[in-house]
Tab-separated table of C-alpha atoms in Angstrom:
chain	number	residue	atom	x	y	z
A	492	UNK	CA	0.000	0.000	0.000
A	493	UNK	CA	1.260	3.470	-0.922
A	494	UNK	CA	1.925	5.398	2.316
A	495	UNK	CA	1.915	8.808	0.598
A	496	UNK	CA	-1.325	10.816	0.655
A	497	UNK	CA	-3.481	10.782	-2.469
A	498	UNK	CA	-2.962	13.682	-4.862
A	499	UNK	CA	-5.928	15.343	-6.562
A	500	UNK	CA	-6.014	17.788	-9.474
A	501	UNK	CA	-8.749	20.421	-9.157
A	502	UNK	CA	-9.626	22.639	-12.113
A	503	UNK	CA	-12.904	24.354	-11.298
A	504	UNK	CA	-14.709	25.670	-8.259
A	505	UNK	CA	-12.328	23.832	-5.876
A	506	UNK	CA	-9.305	25.907	-6.961
A	507	UNK	CA	-8.004	28.841	-4.910
A	508	UNK	CA	-10.342	31.692	-5.750
A	509	UNK	CA	-13.153	29.299	-6.694
A	510	UNK	CA	-16.560	29.291	-5.019
A	511	UNK	CA	-15.994	25.856	-3.413
A	512	UNK	CA	-12.330	26.213	-2.427
A	513	UNK	CA	-13.411	26.078	1.234
A	514	UNK	CA	-13.930	22.330	0.690
A	515	UNK	CA	-10.131	22.003	0.329
A	516	UNK	CA	-9.524	23.218	3.905
A	517	UNK	CA	-6.918	20.937	5.453
A	518	UNK	CA	-5.516	19.800	2.104
A	519	UNK	CA	-1.886	20.560	1.335
A	520	UNK	CA	-1.243	22.600	-1.822
A	521	UNK	CA	1.445	20.796	-3.861
A	522	UNK	CA	1.751	22.649	-7.168
A	523	UNK	CA	-0.048	24.424	-9.966
A	524	UNK	CA	-0.147	22.591	-13.257
A	525	UNK	CA	-2.040	21.579	-16.350
A	526	UNK	CA	-3.643	18.475	-17.788
A	527	UNK	CA	-4.742	17.771	-21.372
A	528	UNK	CA	-8.451	17.788	-22.025
A	529	UNK	CA	-11.543	19.679	-23.074
A	530	UNK	CA	-13.307	21.928	-20.550
A	531	UNK	CA	-17.001	22.728	-20.783
A	532	UNK	CA	-19.328	25.043	-18.886
A	533	UNK	CA	-21.913	22.606	-17.514
A	534	UNK	CA	-23.854	25.074	-15.368
A	535	UNK	CA	-22.298	27.158	-12.567
A	536	UNK	CA	-19.436	24.649	-12.671
A	537	UNK	CA	-17.172	23.111	-15.305
A	538	UNK	CA	-16.583	19.585	-16.480
A	539	UNK	CA	-13.555	18.235	-18.302
A	540	UNK	CA	-13.125	15.342	-20.670
A	541	UNK	CA	-9.570	14.019	-20.717
A	542	UNK	CA	-8.066	14.218	-24.201
A	543	UNK	CA	-4.340	14.085	-24.968
A	544	UNK	CA	-5.014	16.196	-28.093
A	545	UNK	CA	-7.132	18.685	-26.110
A	546	UNK	CA	-6.441	22.022	-24.508
A	547	UNK	CA	-4.239	22.826	-21.503
A	548	UNK	CA	-6.547	22.735	-18.498
A	549	UNK	CA	-5.285	24.948	-15.652
A	550	UNK	CA	-5.494	23.613	-12.126
A	551	UNK	CA	-3.886	22.832	-8.805
A	552	UNK	CA	-2.647	19.660	-7.162
A	553	UNK	CA	-3.373	18.978	-3.500
A	554	UNK	CA	-2.381	16.188	-1.135
A	555	UNK	CA	-5.482	14.976	0.697
A	556	UNK	CA	-6.218	12.275	3.230
A	557	UNK	CA	-8.577	9.388	2.489
A	558	UNK	CA	-11.393	11.042	4.422
A	559	UNK	CA	-11.164	14.195	2.293
A	560	UNK	CA	-10.895	12.108	-0.888
A	561	UNK	CA	-14.164	10.391	0.056
A	562	UNK	CA	-15.785	13.772	0.844
A	563	UNK	CA	-14.668	15.134	-2.543
A	564	UNK	CA	-16.120	12.057	-4.262
A	565	UNK	CA	-19.450	12.791	-2.593
A	566	UNK	CA	-19.229	16.475	-3.576
A	567	UNK	CA	-18.564	15.420	-7.187
A	568	UNK	CA	-21.598	13.124	-7.122
A	569	UNK	CA	-19.893	9.766	-6.623
A	570	UNK	CA	-21.276	7.615	-3.834
A	571	UNK	CA	-19.414	4.560	-2.631
A	572	UNK	CA	-17.395	4.484	-5.840
A	573	UNK	CA	-20.456	3.898	-8.016
A	574	UNK	CA	-20.377	5.253	-11.545
A	575	UNK	CA	-23.955	4.517	-12.637
A	576	UNK	CA	-25.900	7.770	-12.597
A	577	UNK	CA	-22.873	9.869	-11.621
A	578	UNK	CA	-21.961	13.092	-13.392
A	579	UNK	CA	-18.256	12.432	-12.870
A	580	UNK	CA	-15.804	9.606	-12.441
A	581	UNK	CA	-12.514	9.822	-10.586
A	582	UNK	CA	-9.596	8.745	-12.768
A	583	UNK	CA	-5.809	8.985	-12.690
A	584	UNK	CA	-4.183	11.570	-14.933
A	585	UNK	CA	-0.770	13.065	-15.576
A	586	UNK	CA	-0.232	16.635	-14.439
A	587	UNK	CA	2.419	18.809	-16.076
A	588	UNK	CA	3.986	21.100	-13.505
A	589	UNK	CA	5.331	24.547	-14.412
A	590	UNK	CA	8.900	23.184	-14.115
A	591	UNK	CA	8.031	20.619	-16.851
A	592	UNK	CA	8.091	17.719	-14.383
A	593	UNK	CA	5.047	15.441	-14.265
A	594	UNK	CA	3.167	13.742	-11.477
A	595	UNK	CA	0.144	11.495	-11.230
A	596	UNK	CA	-3.059	12.667	-9.561
A	597	UNK	CA	-6.746	11.870	-9.366
A	598	UNK	CA	-9.136	14.085	-11.333
A	599	UNK	CA	-12.921	14.102	-11.650
A	600	UNK	CA	-13.837	13.645	-15.314
A	601	UNK	CA	-17.248	14.682	-16.695
A	602	UNK	CA	-19.399	11.788	-17.924
A	603	UNK	CA	-22.412	13.742	-19.156
A	604	UNK	CA	-23.315	15.241	-22.485
A	605	UNK	CA	-21.052	18.027	-23.728
A	606	UNK	CA	-21.991	21.012	-25.871
A	607	UNK	CA	-19.207	22.345	-28.102
A	608	UNK	CA	-20.742	25.846	-27.891
A	609	UNK	CA	-19.939	25.715	-24.150
A	610	UNK	CA	-16.304	24.628	-24.596
A	611	UNK	CA	-13.781	26.816	-22.757
A	612	UNK	CA	-10.697	26.501	-24.944
A	613	UNK	CA	-8.463	28.623	-22.713
A	614	UNK	CA	-8.849	25.933	-20.025
A	615	UNK	CA	-9.068	28.318	-17.063
A	616	UNK	CA	-12.355	28.141	-15.154
A	617	UNK	CA	-11.439	31.013	-12.834
A	618	UNK	CA	-11.585	33.397	-15.807
A	619	UNK	CA	-15.189	32.253	-16.266
A	620	UNK	CA	-16.518	31.886	-12.714
């Protein structure tokens, strides 16, 4: 078992300056970075679809404990790891740090319908929120 705390990549309302950043209280900020994907305005929040040929999605990596990881799953609409009926799924992704190093982190990927007219190609939700 990996003794290090889980890392999560947040790209929307959970980022510093986002409306739900308070949910990250107690998490340790690790680094800013980007992932490859397509970001969409879903409603008052974004969703991303991972895509290696996509845009650079801006975000932050945090170290969280298992209790916070479970709380974030619930916030993102996942209950007890179930996917059926969920808006998101938690998957591993590669984050590119500003120093060009990479690290692995969990990210919540949108599973719903996307609308290309709502795509945010600059990949920075905080410019939208």
